[in-house]
Structures are given as C-alpha cells and as structure tokens.
C-alpha cells in the first residue's frame, strides 16, 4: 500500500487520479480548499474499499502549506507519492486579464506547486508527479499568462529531475490537453467542453504510464 497525496483532489482530474490510484488499495490523502468536494471524493473512494482522508489547504498560502506539512509530519511521517495537480486558469487576450487573475495563476500554479513540493520533500519516499498540461509545451492563443505559469513548472520539474537524478526519487512531468472538468465552468474559452477527453480516462492513462519515466504525454 502506498500513501499518495494529491493536491486539488476534490474535483476534476485530481479526484479521478485519487479514484484510479485507490483501486490498488493505496491510502489517498486529498488536499484542497473546499471541504464539501473533498468529503464527496473521500466518500466515493472509501465506498470502493480503499482508505482516504483529506486535509484542507490553500497551497498558495505559506501558512496553510506549513500547517499541511506539520500535519503530514505528525500523522504520517512519510508519503510515497506527491501528485501536484492543483491549478487555475484564466483565458483571453492579455489586455483583458486582470492583475488578480495573474496573481492567482502565479500564486497557485507556480508558487503553490513549489511551496508544497519544498515543504513535503523530506517526507516523500518514491515519486513526484507534476501535472503540467500541454500549455507547458508550447504557446497558445488567449492563454499567455496560463502558459507562462505552466512553462515555469516545466522548468521547475526538469530542474528537480537533474537535482535528484542520482537519488531514488523519481520526478515526472505530465503533459495532457484540456479535459471535460469543472476547470472550464467559469470560462468561455472552450465553447463545448463535452468534446474534450474524460478526466477519468486521462487519469487511467497517467496511472498506466506511471513507471518512473521523466515525461508522460497524453
């Protein structure tokens, strides 16, 4: 049994990754900001026979991250996998993106991923998966700031891979396209999200390819 911590674990790809990884009776630790969604995902996982708990944490807030790390240290001592999945996106022409939206994407997508990784690093035994998206591979129309945040995490991931290449810790960058998830609920960037891939199918493919390789591209 592995202990697997997943950020943004209450909805979308994070919730589906939790469900897929729980099928091997791994212990799932859901991390997110919204109690209701975390509880719902926890209930679905435990009904399937696996064990699951959740920790409320805003990864963009250093105090919240510090409290999460303290909880992990006190309750679990270690985790096997960290899956950095939490992220937010705002889309449109650069002139239309507000400073609050810019701050949110940088604070959550970039600083949040870095802070949670830094804080939990002493307690991770086997693997880090950074869910980046294809926005971290090439520029896209009306996604300039979102793409910038994902390029940052691509660089962060590739640098960590070099930093830990002689250790037992495997670090994987995951690149996938848009999915039919609540991520798009407050956006008109995708006109018909039903044409996008199921996040559950993407989660299954990530799990299938999760063998310690440097990149997973879907």
Tab-separated table of C-alpha atoms in Angstrom:
chain	number	residue	atom	x	y	z
A	1	UNK	CA	0.000	0.000	0.000
A	2	UNK	CA	1.294	3.422	-0.978
A	3	UNK	CA	0.452	6.723	0.671
A	4	UNK	CA	-0.407	9.136	-2.130
A	5	UNK	CA	-1.054	12.837	-1.576
A	6	UNK	CA	-2.915	14.657	-4.352
A	7	UNK	CA	-3.410	18.434	-4.443
A	8	UNK	CA	-6.613	19.720	-5.998
A	9	UNK	CA	-8.061	16.361	-5.083
A	10	UNK	CA	-11.689	17.334	-4.633
A	11	UNK	CA	-12.778	17.680	-8.248
A	12	UNK	CA	-11.773	17.097	-11.852
A	13	UNK	CA	-8.555	15.297	-12.697
A	14	UNK	CA	-7.384	15.346	-9.083
A	15	UNK	CA	-10.463	13.474	-7.897
A	16	UNK	CA	-10.189	10.988	-10.748
A	17	UNK	CA	-6.494	10.405	-10.086
A	18	UNK	CA	-7.441	9.694	-6.482
A	19	UNK	CA	-10.056	7.166	-7.589
A	20	UNK	CA	-7.721	5.448	-10.054
A	21	UNK	CA	-4.789	5.174	-7.639
A	22	UNK	CA	-7.105	3.977	-4.867
A	23	UNK	CA	-8.066	0.927	-6.926
A	24	UNK	CA	-4.865	-0.783	-5.774
A	25	UNK	CA	-5.880	-0.110	-2.162
A	26	UNK	CA	-3.435	2.746	-1.783
A	27	UNK	CA	-4.088	5.213	1.018
A	28	UNK	CA	-5.159	8.521	-0.550
A	29	UNK	CA	-4.610	11.914	1.050
A	30	UNK	CA	-6.738	14.549	-0.671
A	31	UNK	CA	-5.653	18.169	-0.421
A	32	UNK	CA	-7.779	21.140	-1.422
A	33	UNK	CA	-9.588	24.270	-0.311
A	34	UNK	CA	-13.216	23.089	-0.355
A	35	UNK	CA	-14.433	20.724	2.343
A	36	UNK	CA	-17.609	19.625	0.536
A	37	UNK	CA	-15.847	18.398	-2.611
A	38	UNK	CA	-13.073	16.737	-0.634
A	39	UNK	CA	-15.622	14.888	1.505
A	40	UNK	CA	-17.539	13.748	-1.577
A	41	UNK	CA	-14.418	12.321	-3.204
A	42	UNK	CA	-13.345	10.734	0.065
A	43	UNK	CA	-16.729	9.016	0.366
A	44	UNK	CA	-16.523	7.612	-3.170
A	45	UNK	CA	-13.047	6.223	-2.524
A	46	UNK	CA	-13.887	4.609	0.810
A	47	UNK	CA	-17.003	3.025	-0.711
A	48	UNK	CA	-14.658	1.358	-3.167
A	49	UNK	CA	-12.789	-0.262	-0.299
A	50	UNK	CA	-9.704	1.934	-0.077
A	51	UNK	CA	-8.713	4.254	2.740
A	52	UNK	CA	-8.798	8.010	2.249
A	53	UNK	CA	-8.563	11.198	4.239
A	54	UNK	CA	-8.443	14.863	3.374
A	55	UNK	CA	-6.582	17.939	4.547
A	56	UNK	CA	-7.877	21.428	3.814
A	57	UNK	CA	-5.047	23.569	2.474
A	58	UNK	CA	-4.652	26.603	0.239
A	59	UNK	CA	-1.350	25.831	-1.471
A	60	UNK	CA	-0.916	29.488	-2.448
A	61	UNK	CA	-0.720	30.448	1.234
A	62	UNK	CA	2.562	29.745	3.015
A	63	UNK	CA	0.979	29.427	6.462
A	64	UNK	CA	-1.563	26.945	5.108
A	65	UNK	CA	1.203	24.933	3.462
A	66	UNK	CA	3.247	24.972	6.683
A	67	UNK	CA	0.235	23.614	8.574
A	68	UNK	CA	-0.180	20.858	5.981
A	69	UNK	CA	3.456	19.852	6.319
A	70	UNK	CA	3.104	19.823	10.109
A	71	UNK	CA	0.072	17.538	9.821
A	72	UNK	CA	1.903	15.135	7.498
A	73	UNK	CA	4.881	15.073	9.811
A	74	UNK	CA	2.750	14.370	12.872
A	75	UNK	CA	0.326	11.864	11.356
A	76	UNK	CA	2.083	10.083	8.531
A	77	UNK	CA	5.835	10.561	8.911
A	78	UNK	CA	6.214	9.983	5.153
A	79	UNK	CA	4.292	9.781	1.886
A	80	UNK	CA	5.216	7.641	-1.107
A	81	UNK	CA	3.854	9.843	-3.882
A	82	UNK	CA	3.159	13.546	-4.208
A	83	UNK	CA	0.913	14.407	-7.154
A	84	UNK	CA	0.925	18.170	-7.764
A	85	UNK	CA	-2.358	18.600	-9.581
A	86	UNK	CA	-3.920	21.814	-8.228
A	87	UNK	CA	-4.131	24.643	-10.744
A	88	UNK	CA	-6.258	27.501	-12.027
A	89	UNK	CA	-6.594	29.195	-15.400
A	90	UNK	CA	-7.999	32.428	-16.800
A	91	UNK	CA	-8.134	32.970	-20.518
A	92	UNK	CA	-8.454	35.790	-23.023
A	93	UNK	CA	-6.316	38.438	-24.659
A	94	UNK	CA	-3.530	39.730	-22.453
A	95	UNK	CA	-5.104	43.195	-22.151
A	96	UNK	CA	-8.230	41.598	-20.692
A	97	UNK	CA	-6.508	39.563	-17.970
A	98	UNK	CA	-6.774	41.304	-14.598
A	99	UNK	CA	-3.975	41.622	-12.087
A	100	UNK	CA	-5.988	39.494	-9.643
A	101	UNK	CA	-6.193	36.733	-12.250
A	102	UNK	CA	-2.467	36.996	-12.959
A	103	UNK	CA	-1.683	36.788	-9.262
A	104	UNK	CA	-3.983	33.799	-8.831
A	105	UNK	CA	-2.319	31.807	-11.622
A	106	UNK	CA	1.182	32.602	-10.431
A	107	UNK	CA	0.347	32.050	-6.758
A	108	UNK	CA	-1.406	28.708	-7.256
A	109	UNK	CA	0.166	27.193	-10.364
A	110	UNK	CA	3.742	28.290	-9.715
A	111	UNK	CA	4.340	29.320	-6.106
A	112	UNK	CA	1.850	26.792	-4.735
A	113	UNK	CA	3.458	23.876	-6.554
A	114	UNK	CA	6.919	24.986	-5.486
A	115	UNK	CA	5.974	25.590	-1.840
A	116	UNK	CA	4.129	22.284	-1.390
A	117	UNK	CA	6.985	20.374	-3.015
A	118	UNK	CA	9.611	22.134	-0.933
A	119	UNK	CA	7.686	21.575	2.291
A	120	UNK	CA	6.940	17.899	1.722
A	121	UNK	CA	10.237	16.936	0.100
A	122	UNK	CA	11.765	15.477	3.287
A	123	UNK	CA	8.770	13.121	3.615
A	124	UNK	CA	8.474	11.854	0.001
A	125	UNK	CA	9.918	8.377	-0.472
A	126	UNK	CA	9.401	7.460	-4.121
A	127	UNK	CA	7.846	9.811	-6.610
A	128	UNK	CA	6.626	13.282	-7.549
A	129	UNK	CA	4.229	13.746	-10.463
A	130	UNK	CA	3.735	17.319	-11.623
A	131	UNK	CA	0.555	17.708	-13.668
A	132	UNK	CA	1.573	20.445	-16.108
A	133	UNK	CA	-0.647	20.231	-19.261
A	134	UNK	CA	0.343	20.803	-22.875
A	135	UNK	CA	0.272	24.527	-22.040
A	136	UNK	CA	3.732	23.861	-20.656
A	137	UNK	CA	4.987	22.693	-24.040
A	138	UNK	CA	4.008	25.450	-26.473
A	139	UNK	CA	2.323	28.842	-26.609
A	140	UNK	CA	-1.438	29.048	-27.181
A	141	UNK	CA	-3.816	31.790	-28.271
A	142	UNK	CA	-5.513	33.639	-25.400
A	143	UNK	CA	-3.551	31.658	-22.799
A	144	UNK	CA	-0.427	33.799	-22.399
A	145	UNK	CA	-0.304	34.017	-18.597
A	146	UNK	CA	-1.603	30.485	-18.041
A	147	UNK	CA	1.027	29.156	-20.446
A	148	UNK	CA	3.689	31.220	-18.672
A	149	UNK	CA	2.749	29.599	-15.364
A	150	UNK	CA	2.932	26.137	-16.887
A	151	UNK	CA	6.272	26.808	-18.565
A	152	UNK	CA	7.524	27.802	-15.122
A	153	UNK	CA	6.505	24.449	-13.659
A	154	UNK	CA	8.023	22.655	-16.622
A	155	UNK	CA	11.331	24.341	-15.823
A	156	UNK	CA	10.901	23.599	-12.120
A	157	UNK	CA	10.253	19.935	-12.861
A	158	UNK	CA	13.131	19.499	-15.286
A	159	UNK	CA	15.488	21.172	-12.819
A	160	UNK	CA	14.352	18.883	-9.992
A	161	UNK	CA	14.934	15.895	-12.258
A	162	UNK	CA	18.547	16.960	-12.653
A	163	UNK	CA	18.892	17.801	-8.973
A	164	UNK	CA	17.713	14.340	-7.895
A	165	UNK	CA	18.931	12.222	-10.812
A	166	UNK	CA	21.309	10.283	-8.562
A	167	UNK	CA	18.677	9.622	-5.893
A	168	UNK	CA	15.842	7.119	-5.542
A	169	UNK	CA	13.252	9.872	-6.011
A	170	UNK	CA	11.557	9.776	-9.429
A	171	UNK	CA	10.118	13.051	-10.738
A	172	UNK	CA	7.733	13.010	-13.682
A	173	UNK	CA	6.293	15.819	-15.806
A	174	UNK	CA	2.767	15.086	-17.061
A	175	UNK	CA	1.519	16.854	-20.184
A	176	UNK	CA	-2.084	16.465	-21.314
A	177	UNK	CA	-4.642	18.554	-23.180
A	178	UNK	CA	-7.931	20.001	-21.973
A	179	UNK	CA	-10.438	17.738	-20.249
A	180	UNK	CA	-14.136	17.831	-19.528
A	181	UNK	CA	-13.903	19.042	-15.911
A	182	UNK	CA	-15.202	21.886	-13.707
A	183	UNK	CA	-11.977	23.749	-14.635
A	184	UNK	CA	-13.925	25.368	-17.504
A	185	UNK	CA	-17.134	26.244	-15.637
A	186	UNK	CA	-16.468	29.989	-15.402
A	187	UNK	CA	-14.763	30.303	-18.781
A	188	UNK	CA	-15.928	30.754	-22.367
A	189	UNK	CA	-12.511	29.756	-23.697
A	190	UNK	CA	-13.825	26.278	-24.541
A	191	UNK	CA	-17.196	26.528	-26.242
A	192	UNK	CA	-18.158	22.856	-25.915
A	193	UNK	CA	-16.256	21.052	-23.185
A	194	UNK	CA	-18.172	17.833	-23.878
A	195	UNK	CA	-15.874	17.278	-26.865
A	196	UNK	CA	-12.875	17.085	-24.543
A	197	UNK	CA	-11.442	13.900	-23.084
A	198	UNK	CA	-12.868	12.459	-19.899
A	199	UNK	CA	-10.654	13.296	-16.937
A	200	UNK	CA	-11.170	9.751	-15.675
A	201	UNK	CA	-9.773	8.330	-18.920
A	202	UNK	CA	-6.807	10.696	-18.658
A	203	UNK	CA	-6.251	9.652	-15.043
A	204	UNK	CA	-6.215	5.991	-16.078
A	205	UNK	CA	-3.663	6.720	-18.797
A	206	UNK	CA	-1.443	8.642	-16.377
A	207	UNK	CA	-1.561	5.692	-13.976
A	208	UNK	CA	-0.780	3.254	-16.799
A	209	UNK	CA	2.322	5.211	-17.818
A	210	UNK	CA	3.436	5.977	-14.267
A	211	UNK	CA	6.604	3.893	-14.120
A	212	UNK	CA	9.176	6.497	-13.133
A	213	UNK	CA	9.756	7.917	-16.616
A	214	UNK	CA	10.672	11.596	-16.931
A	215	UNK	CA	7.633	12.562	-19.024
A	216	UNK	CA	4.101	11.337	-19.569
A	217	UNK	CA	2.499	12.891	-22.660
A	218	UNK	CA	-1.187	12.272	-23.388
